[in-house]
Amino acid sequence: MSSTAPLSSRRRAFVVLPLAWAALVFVMTLTPAQEMPRTPHWELLAFDTAAHAFVFLVQAVLAVFSARRQSWFPALKAQAFRVVLLLTVGMGALIELLQMTMNLGRQGEWSDLLSDSLGVVAGLLLMWPTRRFWQ
């Protein structure tokens, strides 16, 4: 008899959630845009900052939740917060670099990466005090 049982379908869904969210983020941010909406800079800054932070907060929450519940990689489970911080901020940096280099009608901005990073940190801070309840 094998000592490691296959993951239940419920556990497998937790692994898929952060991957599906990341795929959605990549599609939404790298889809060619004909023209970005014209809004006053201060309105765009407030909305854009909040949108970037929220998207990456959700990514961080889903990723750390999934990483801490999985049992295939004990090192990932133990270092989930650090790994998620590095990978998710790296994901934001990759998106901004791709927007800068690809001719998609989008503009990569380092201020967006700052907003992404703030969202990641907020998501991890949200998950830290509750970690013992969902492990």
Short mmCIF file of N, CA and C in Angstrom, two decimals:
data_model
loop_
_atom_site.label_atom_id
_atom_site.label_comp_id
_atom_site.label_asym_id
_atom_site.label_seq_id
_atom_site.Cartn_x
_atom_site.Cartn_y
_atom_site.Cartn_z
N MET A 1 0.84 -1.18 0.00
CA MET A 1 0.00 0.00 0.00
C MET A 1 0.88 1.24 0.00
N SER A 2 0.54 2.21 -0.76
CA SER A 2 1.32 3.44 -0.87
C SER A 2 1.09 4.31 0.36
N SER A 3 2.17 4.92 0.83
CA SER A 3 2.04 5.77 2.02
C SER A 3 1.49 7.14 1.69
N THR A 4 1.58 7.56 0.42
CA THR A 4 1.04 8.86 0.04
C THR A 4 -0.19 8.65 -0.81
N ALA A 5 -1.31 9.01 -0.26
CA ALA A 5 -2.57 8.88 -0.98
C ALA A 5 -2.71 10.05 -1.95
N PRO A 6 -3.40 9.84 -3.06
CA PRO A 6 -3.59 10.95 -4.00
C PRO A 6 -4.43 12.05 -3.35
N LEU A 7 -4.21 13.26 -3.83
CA LEU A 7 -4.97 14.39 -3.28
C LEU A 7 -6.45 14.22 -3.59
N SER A 8 -7.27 14.59 -2.64
CA SER A 8 -8.71 14.55 -2.90
C SER A 8 -9.03 15.64 -3.91
N SER A 9 -10.19 15.53 -4.56
CA SER A 9 -10.57 16.53 -5.56
C SER A 9 -10.70 17.91 -4.90
N ARG A 10 -11.06 17.94 -3.65
CA ARG A 10 -11.17 19.21 -2.95
C ARG A 10 -9.80 19.87 -2.80
N ARG A 11 -8.78 19.12 -2.47
CA ARG A 11 -7.42 19.65 -2.35
C ARG A 11 -6.89 20.08 -3.71
N ARG A 12 -7.16 19.29 -4.74
CA ARG A 12 -6.69 19.62 -6.07
C ARG A 12 -7.24 20.97 -6.53
N ALA A 13 -8.49 21.27 -6.18
CA ALA A 13 -9.09 22.54 -6.57
C ALA A 13 -8.33 23.71 -5.95
N PHE A 14 -7.80 23.53 -4.74
CA PHE A 14 -7.04 24.61 -4.11
C PHE A 14 -5.76 24.90 -4.87
N VAL A 15 -5.15 23.88 -5.45
CA VAL A 15 -3.93 24.08 -6.23
C VAL A 15 -4.25 24.81 -7.54
N VAL A 16 -5.39 24.52 -8.10
CA VAL A 16 -5.78 25.11 -9.38
C VAL A 16 -6.16 26.59 -9.23
N LEU A 17 -6.72 26.98 -8.11
CA LEU A 17 -7.20 28.35 -7.96
C LEU A 17 -6.13 29.42 -8.20
N PRO A 18 -4.96 29.36 -7.54
CA PRO A 18 -3.98 30.41 -7.82
C PRO A 18 -3.43 30.35 -9.24
N LEU A 19 -3.35 29.15 -9.81
CA LEU A 19 -2.88 29.03 -11.19
C LEU A 19 -3.90 29.62 -12.17
N ALA A 20 -5.17 29.37 -11.93
CA ALA A 20 -6.22 29.92 -12.79
C ALA A 20 -6.28 31.44 -12.66
N TRP A 21 -6.14 31.94 -11.44
CA TRP A 21 -6.16 33.40 -11.24
C TRP A 21 -4.96 34.04 -11.95
N ALA A 22 -3.78 33.42 -11.85
CA ALA A 22 -2.58 33.95 -12.51
C ALA A 22 -2.78 33.95 -14.02
N ALA A 23 -3.37 32.89 -14.57
CA ALA A 23 -3.63 32.84 -16.01
C ALA A 23 -4.58 33.96 -16.42
N LEU A 24 -5.62 34.19 -15.63
CA LEU A 24 -6.56 35.26 -15.91
C LEU A 24 -5.85 36.62 -15.88
N VAL A 25 -4.99 36.82 -14.90
CA VAL A 25 -4.24 38.09 -14.79
C VAL A 25 -3.36 38.28 -16.02
N PHE A 26 -2.65 37.24 -16.43
CA PHE A 26 -1.80 37.35 -17.62
C PHE A 26 -2.63 37.67 -18.86
N VAL A 27 -3.75 37.01 -19.04
CA VAL A 27 -4.59 37.26 -20.21
C VAL A 27 -5.12 38.69 -20.18
N MET A 28 -5.60 39.13 -19.04
CA MET A 28 -6.18 40.48 -18.94
C MET A 28 -5.13 41.58 -19.12
N THR A 29 -3.92 41.34 -18.65
CA THR A 29 -2.90 42.39 -18.73
C THR A 29 -2.08 42.35 -20.01
N LEU A 30 -2.11 41.24 -20.73
CA LEU A 30 -1.31 41.14 -21.95
C LEU A 30 -2.16 41.05 -23.21
N THR A 31 -3.46 41.24 -23.07
CA THR A 31 -4.33 41.30 -24.25
C THR A 31 -4.12 42.64 -24.92
N PRO A 32 -3.94 42.65 -26.24
CA PRO A 32 -3.73 43.93 -26.92
C PRO A 32 -4.88 44.90 -26.67
N ALA A 33 -4.53 46.14 -26.43
CA ALA A 33 -5.52 47.18 -26.18
C ALA A 33 -5.47 48.18 -27.33
N GLN A 34 -6.61 48.48 -27.90
CA GLN A 34 -6.64 49.47 -28.98
C GLN A 34 -6.34 50.85 -28.44
N GLU A 35 -7.01 51.20 -27.36
CA GLU A 35 -6.78 52.51 -26.76
C GLU A 35 -7.22 52.44 -25.30
N MET A 36 -6.38 52.91 -24.43
CA MET A 36 -6.74 52.93 -23.02
C MET A 36 -7.71 54.08 -22.79
N PRO A 37 -8.60 53.93 -21.82
CA PRO A 37 -9.60 55.00 -21.58
C PRO A 37 -8.93 56.31 -21.17
N ARG A 38 -9.51 57.39 -21.63
CA ARG A 38 -9.00 58.72 -21.28
C ARG A 38 -9.70 59.19 -20.00
N THR A 39 -8.94 59.32 -18.95
CA THR A 39 -9.46 59.83 -17.68
C THR A 39 -8.42 60.79 -17.11
N PRO A 40 -8.86 61.71 -16.26
CA PRO A 40 -7.87 62.58 -15.62
C PRO A 40 -6.83 61.74 -14.87
N HIS A 41 -5.59 62.19 -14.86
CA HIS A 41 -4.49 61.42 -14.28
C HIS A 41 -4.77 61.04 -12.82
N TRP A 42 -5.32 61.95 -12.03
CA TRP A 42 -5.54 61.64 -10.62
C TRP A 42 -6.59 60.55 -10.46
N GLU A 43 -7.62 60.52 -11.31
CA GLU A 43 -8.62 59.46 -11.23
C GLU A 43 -8.04 58.12 -11.65
N LEU A 44 -7.27 58.11 -12.74
CA LEU A 44 -6.65 56.89 -13.22
C LEU A 44 -5.68 56.35 -12.19
N LEU A 45 -4.91 57.22 -11.58
CA LEU A 45 -3.93 56.79 -10.59
C LEU A 45 -4.61 56.09 -9.42
N ALA A 46 -5.68 56.68 -8.91
CA ALA A 46 -6.37 56.09 -7.76
C ALA A 46 -6.99 54.75 -8.13
N PHE A 47 -7.69 54.69 -9.26
CA PHE A 47 -8.34 53.44 -9.67
C PHE A 47 -7.30 52.40 -10.06
N ASP A 48 -6.31 52.81 -10.83
CA ASP A 48 -5.29 51.88 -11.31
C ASP A 48 -4.51 51.28 -10.15
N THR A 49 -4.14 52.10 -9.20
CA THR A 49 -3.41 51.62 -8.02
C THR A 49 -4.24 50.60 -7.24
N ALA A 50 -5.50 50.94 -7.00
CA ALA A 50 -6.38 50.03 -6.26
C ALA A 50 -6.61 48.74 -7.04
N ALA A 51 -6.78 48.82 -8.34
CA ALA A 51 -7.03 47.63 -9.14
C ALA A 51 -5.81 46.70 -9.13
N HIS A 52 -4.62 47.27 -9.33
CA HIS A 52 -3.40 46.45 -9.29
C HIS A 52 -3.23 45.80 -7.91
N ALA A 53 -3.40 46.58 -6.88
CA ALA A 53 -3.23 46.05 -5.52
C ALA A 53 -4.24 44.94 -5.24
N PHE A 54 -5.49 45.13 -5.64
CA PHE A 54 -6.51 44.11 -5.38
C PHE A 54 -6.22 42.81 -6.12
N VAL A 55 -5.87 42.91 -7.40
CA VAL A 55 -5.60 41.72 -8.20
C VAL A 55 -4.45 40.91 -7.58
N PHE A 56 -3.41 41.59 -7.13
CA PHE A 56 -2.27 40.88 -6.57
C PHE A 56 -2.50 40.47 -5.11
N LEU A 57 -3.38 41.15 -4.40
CA LEU A 57 -3.79 40.69 -3.07
C LEU A 57 -4.49 39.34 -3.21
N VAL A 58 -5.41 39.24 -4.16
CA VAL A 58 -6.12 37.97 -4.38
C VAL A 58 -5.13 36.89 -4.79
N GLN A 59 -4.18 37.20 -5.68
CA GLN A 59 -3.18 36.22 -6.11
C GLN A 59 -2.38 35.71 -4.91
N ALA A 60 -1.94 36.62 -4.05
CA ALA A 60 -1.14 36.22 -2.89
C ALA A 60 -1.95 35.36 -1.92
N VAL A 61 -3.19 35.75 -1.67
CA VAL A 61 -4.04 34.99 -0.75
C VAL A 61 -4.27 33.57 -1.28
N LEU A 62 -4.63 33.45 -2.55
CA LEU A 62 -4.86 32.12 -3.13
C LEU A 62 -3.58 31.28 -3.14
N ALA A 63 -2.47 31.90 -3.48
CA ALA A 63 -1.21 31.15 -3.58
C ALA A 63 -0.72 30.68 -2.21
N VAL A 64 -0.76 31.53 -1.21
CA VAL A 64 -0.26 31.11 0.11
C VAL A 64 -1.21 30.09 0.73
N PHE A 65 -2.49 30.26 0.53
CA PHE A 65 -3.47 29.28 1.03
C PHE A 65 -3.20 27.91 0.42
N SER A 66 -3.01 27.89 -0.89
CA SER A 66 -2.76 26.64 -1.59
C SER A 66 -1.41 26.03 -1.19
N ALA A 67 -0.38 26.85 -1.12
CA ALA A 67 0.95 26.35 -0.78
C ALA A 67 1.00 25.78 0.63
N ARG A 68 0.30 26.40 1.56
CA ARG A 68 0.32 25.92 2.94
C ARG A 68 -0.52 24.66 3.14
N ARG A 69 -1.51 24.42 2.27
CA ARG A 69 -2.36 23.23 2.41
C ARG A 69 -1.83 22.03 1.64
N GLN A 70 -0.98 22.25 0.66
CA GLN A 70 -0.48 21.12 -0.13
C GLN A 70 0.50 20.30 0.70
N SER A 71 0.66 19.04 0.33
CA SER A 71 1.55 18.16 1.09
C SER A 71 2.65 17.53 0.23
N TRP A 72 2.71 17.85 -1.04
CA TRP A 72 3.71 17.26 -1.93
C TRP A 72 5.10 17.84 -1.71
N PHE A 73 5.18 19.12 -1.38
CA PHE A 73 6.46 19.81 -1.24
C PHE A 73 6.57 20.42 0.16
N PRO A 74 7.15 19.69 1.10
CA PRO A 74 7.24 20.19 2.48
C PRO A 74 8.01 21.51 2.60
N ALA A 75 9.05 21.70 1.79
CA ALA A 75 9.82 22.95 1.84
C ALA A 75 8.95 24.14 1.41
N LEU A 76 8.13 23.93 0.39
CA LEU A 76 7.22 25.00 -0.05
C LEU A 76 6.21 25.31 1.03
N LYS A 77 5.71 24.28 1.68
CA LYS A 77 4.74 24.48 2.76
C LYS A 77 5.36 25.29 3.90
N ALA A 78 6.61 24.98 4.25
CA ALA A 78 7.28 25.67 5.34
C ALA A 78 7.64 27.11 5.00
N GLN A 79 7.98 27.36 3.74
CA GLN A 79 8.43 28.69 3.32
C GLN A 79 7.41 29.38 2.41
N ALA A 80 6.16 29.05 2.55
CA ALA A 80 5.11 29.53 1.64
C ALA A 80 5.06 31.05 1.53
N PHE A 81 5.15 31.75 2.64
CA PHE A 81 5.02 33.21 2.61
C PHE A 81 6.18 33.84 1.83
N ARG A 82 7.39 33.36 2.05
CA ARG A 82 8.55 33.89 1.31
C ARG A 82 8.47 33.58 -0.17
N VAL A 83 8.14 32.33 -0.48
CA VAL A 83 8.07 31.91 -1.88
C VAL A 83 6.97 32.68 -2.62
N VAL A 84 5.82 32.82 -2.00
CA VAL A 84 4.72 33.54 -2.63
C VAL A 84 5.09 35.01 -2.82
N LEU A 85 5.73 35.61 -1.85
CA LEU A 85 6.17 37.00 -1.99
C LEU A 85 7.08 37.15 -3.21
N LEU A 86 8.10 36.31 -3.30
CA LEU A 86 9.05 36.41 -4.41
C LEU A 86 8.41 36.11 -5.76
N LEU A 87 7.65 35.04 -5.84
CA LEU A 87 7.05 34.66 -7.13
C LEU A 87 5.97 35.63 -7.59
N THR A 88 5.18 36.12 -6.66
CA THR A 88 4.08 37.00 -7.06
C THR A 88 4.59 38.39 -7.44
N VAL A 89 5.55 38.90 -6.71
CA VAL A 89 6.16 40.18 -7.11
C VAL A 89 6.90 39.99 -8.44
N GLY A 90 7.55 38.84 -8.60
CA GLY A 90 8.20 38.53 -9.87
C GLY A 90 7.21 38.46 -11.02
N MET A 91 6.03 37.93 -10.75
CA MET A 91 4.97 37.89 -11.76
C MET A 91 4.58 39.30 -12.18
N GLY A 92 4.44 40.18 -11.21
CA GLY A 92 4.11 41.58 -11.53
C GLY A 92 5.20 42.25 -12.34
N ALA A 93 6.46 41.99 -12.00
CA ALA A 93 7.58 42.56 -12.75
C ALA A 93 7.60 42.02 -14.18
N LEU A 94 7.35 40.72 -14.34
CA LEU A 94 7.32 40.12 -15.67
C LEU A 94 6.22 40.76 -16.53
N ILE A 95 5.06 40.95 -15.95
CA ILE A 95 3.96 41.58 -16.69
C ILE A 95 4.35 42.98 -17.14
N GLU A 96 4.94 43.76 -16.26
CA GLU A 96 5.34 45.12 -16.63
C GLU A 96 6.41 45.11 -17.71
N LEU A 97 7.38 44.20 -17.61
CA LEU A 97 8.41 44.10 -18.65
C LEU A 97 7.81 43.69 -20.00
N LEU A 98 6.89 42.74 -19.97
CA LEU A 98 6.25 42.32 -21.22
C LEU A 98 5.42 43.45 -21.83
N GLN A 99 4.74 44.22 -20.98
CA GLN A 99 3.97 45.35 -21.50
C GLN A 99 4.89 46.41 -22.10
N MET A 100 6.09 46.57 -21.56
CA MET A 100 7.05 47.55 -22.09
C MET A 100 7.63 47.09 -23.44
N THR A 101 7.87 45.80 -23.55
CA THR A 101 8.60 45.31 -24.72
C THR A 101 7.70 44.83 -25.86
N MET A 102 6.50 44.41 -25.55
CA MET A 102 5.60 43.92 -26.60
C MET A 102 4.76 45.08 -27.11
N ASN A 103 4.44 45.05 -28.36
CA ASN A 103 3.63 46.11 -28.95
C ASN A 103 2.15 45.75 -28.81
N LEU A 104 1.62 45.96 -27.60
CA LEU A 104 0.25 45.56 -27.29
C LEU A 104 -0.70 46.74 -27.14
N GLY A 105 -0.17 47.95 -27.25
CA GLY A 105 -1.00 49.12 -26.98
C GLY A 105 -1.13 49.39 -25.49
N ARG A 106 -0.32 48.72 -24.71
CA ARG A 106 -0.30 48.92 -23.25
C ARG A 106 1.04 49.47 -22.85
N GLN A 107 1.07 50.10 -21.69
CA GLN A 107 2.32 50.67 -21.20
C GLN A 107 2.68 50.01 -19.88
N GLY A 108 3.88 49.48 -19.82
CA GLY A 108 4.37 48.96 -18.55
C GLY A 108 4.89 50.13 -17.72
N GLU A 109 4.53 50.14 -16.46
CA GLU A 109 4.96 51.23 -15.57
C GLU A 109 5.46 50.64 -14.27
N TRP A 110 6.56 51.19 -13.78
CA TRP A 110 7.12 50.70 -12.52
C TRP A 110 6.22 51.04 -11.34
N SER A 111 5.41 52.10 -11.48
CA SER A 111 4.46 52.42 -10.40
C SER A 111 3.41 51.31 -10.27
N ASP A 112 3.09 50.65 -11.39
CA ASP A 112 2.17 49.51 -11.33
C ASP A 112 2.80 48.36 -10.55
N LEU A 113 4.10 48.15 -10.74
CA LEU A 113 4.79 47.10 -9.98
C LEU A 113 4.76 47.42 -8.48
N LEU A 114 4.90 48.68 -8.14
CA LEU A 114 4.80 49.08 -6.73
C LEU A 114 3.41 48.77 -6.19
N SER A 115 2.38 49.07 -6.97
CA SER A 115 1.00 48.77 -6.56
C SER A 115 0.80 47.26 -6.42
N ASP A 116 1.35 46.50 -7.37
CA ASP A 116 1.26 45.03 -7.30
C ASP A 116 1.91 44.53 -6.01
N SER A 117 3.09 45.05 -5.71
CA SER A 117 3.83 44.62 -4.53
C SER A 117 3.09 44.97 -3.24
N LEU A 118 2.47 46.13 -3.21
CA LEU A 118 1.68 46.51 -2.03
C LEU A 118 0.50 45.54 -1.86
N GLY A 119 -0.12 45.15 -2.95
CA GLY A 119 -1.21 44.18 -2.88
C GLY A 119 -0.74 42.83 -2.36
N VAL A 120 0.44 42.39 -2.82
CA VAL A 120 0.99 41.12 -2.36
C VAL A 120 1.25 41.17 -0.86
N VAL A 121 1.90 42.23 -0.42
CA VAL A 121 2.21 42.37 1.01
C VAL A 121 0.92 42.42 1.83
N ALA A 122 -0.08 43.15 1.35
CA ALA A 122 -1.37 43.21 2.06
C ALA A 122 -2.02 41.83 2.14
N GLY A 123 -1.96 41.08 1.05
CA GLY A 123 -2.52 39.72 1.06
C GLY A 123 -1.81 38.81 2.04
N LEU A 124 -0.49 38.89 2.07
CA LEU A 124 0.27 38.06 3.01
C LEU A 124 0.02 38.48 4.45
N LEU A 125 -0.09 39.77 4.69
CA LEU A 125 -0.39 40.25 6.05
C LEU A 125 -1.80 39.83 6.47
N LEU A 126 -2.70 39.75 5.52
CA LEU A 126 -4.05 39.27 5.82
C LEU A 126 -4.05 37.79 6.18
N MET A 127 -3.21 37.02 5.52
CA MET A 127 -3.17 35.58 5.75
C MET A 127 -2.35 35.17 6.98
N TRP A 128 -1.38 35.96 7.34
CA TRP A 128 -0.47 35.59 8.44
C TRP A 128 -1.20 35.30 9.76
N PRO A 129 -2.03 36.19 10.26
CA PRO A 129 -2.66 35.90 11.57
C PRO A 129 -3.70 34.78 11.53
N THR A 130 -4.16 34.42 10.35
CA THR A 130 -5.19 33.37 10.25
C THR A 130 -4.62 32.02 9.82
N ARG A 131 -3.31 31.90 9.68
CA ARG A 131 -2.69 30.71 9.10
C ARG A 131 -2.99 29.43 9.87
N ARG A 132 -3.13 29.49 11.16
CA ARG A 132 -3.36 28.25 11.91
C ARG A 132 -4.76 27.68 11.71
N PHE A 133 -5.71 28.50 11.23
CA PHE A 133 -7.08 28.05 11.05
C PHE A 133 -7.31 27.30 9.73
N TRP A 134 -6.45 27.48 8.75
CA TRP A 134 -6.68 26.87 7.44
C TRP A 134 -5.55 25.97 6.97
N GLN A 135 -4.61 25.63 7.82
CA GLN A 135 -3.51 24.75 7.42
C GLN A 135 -3.99 23.34 7.19
#
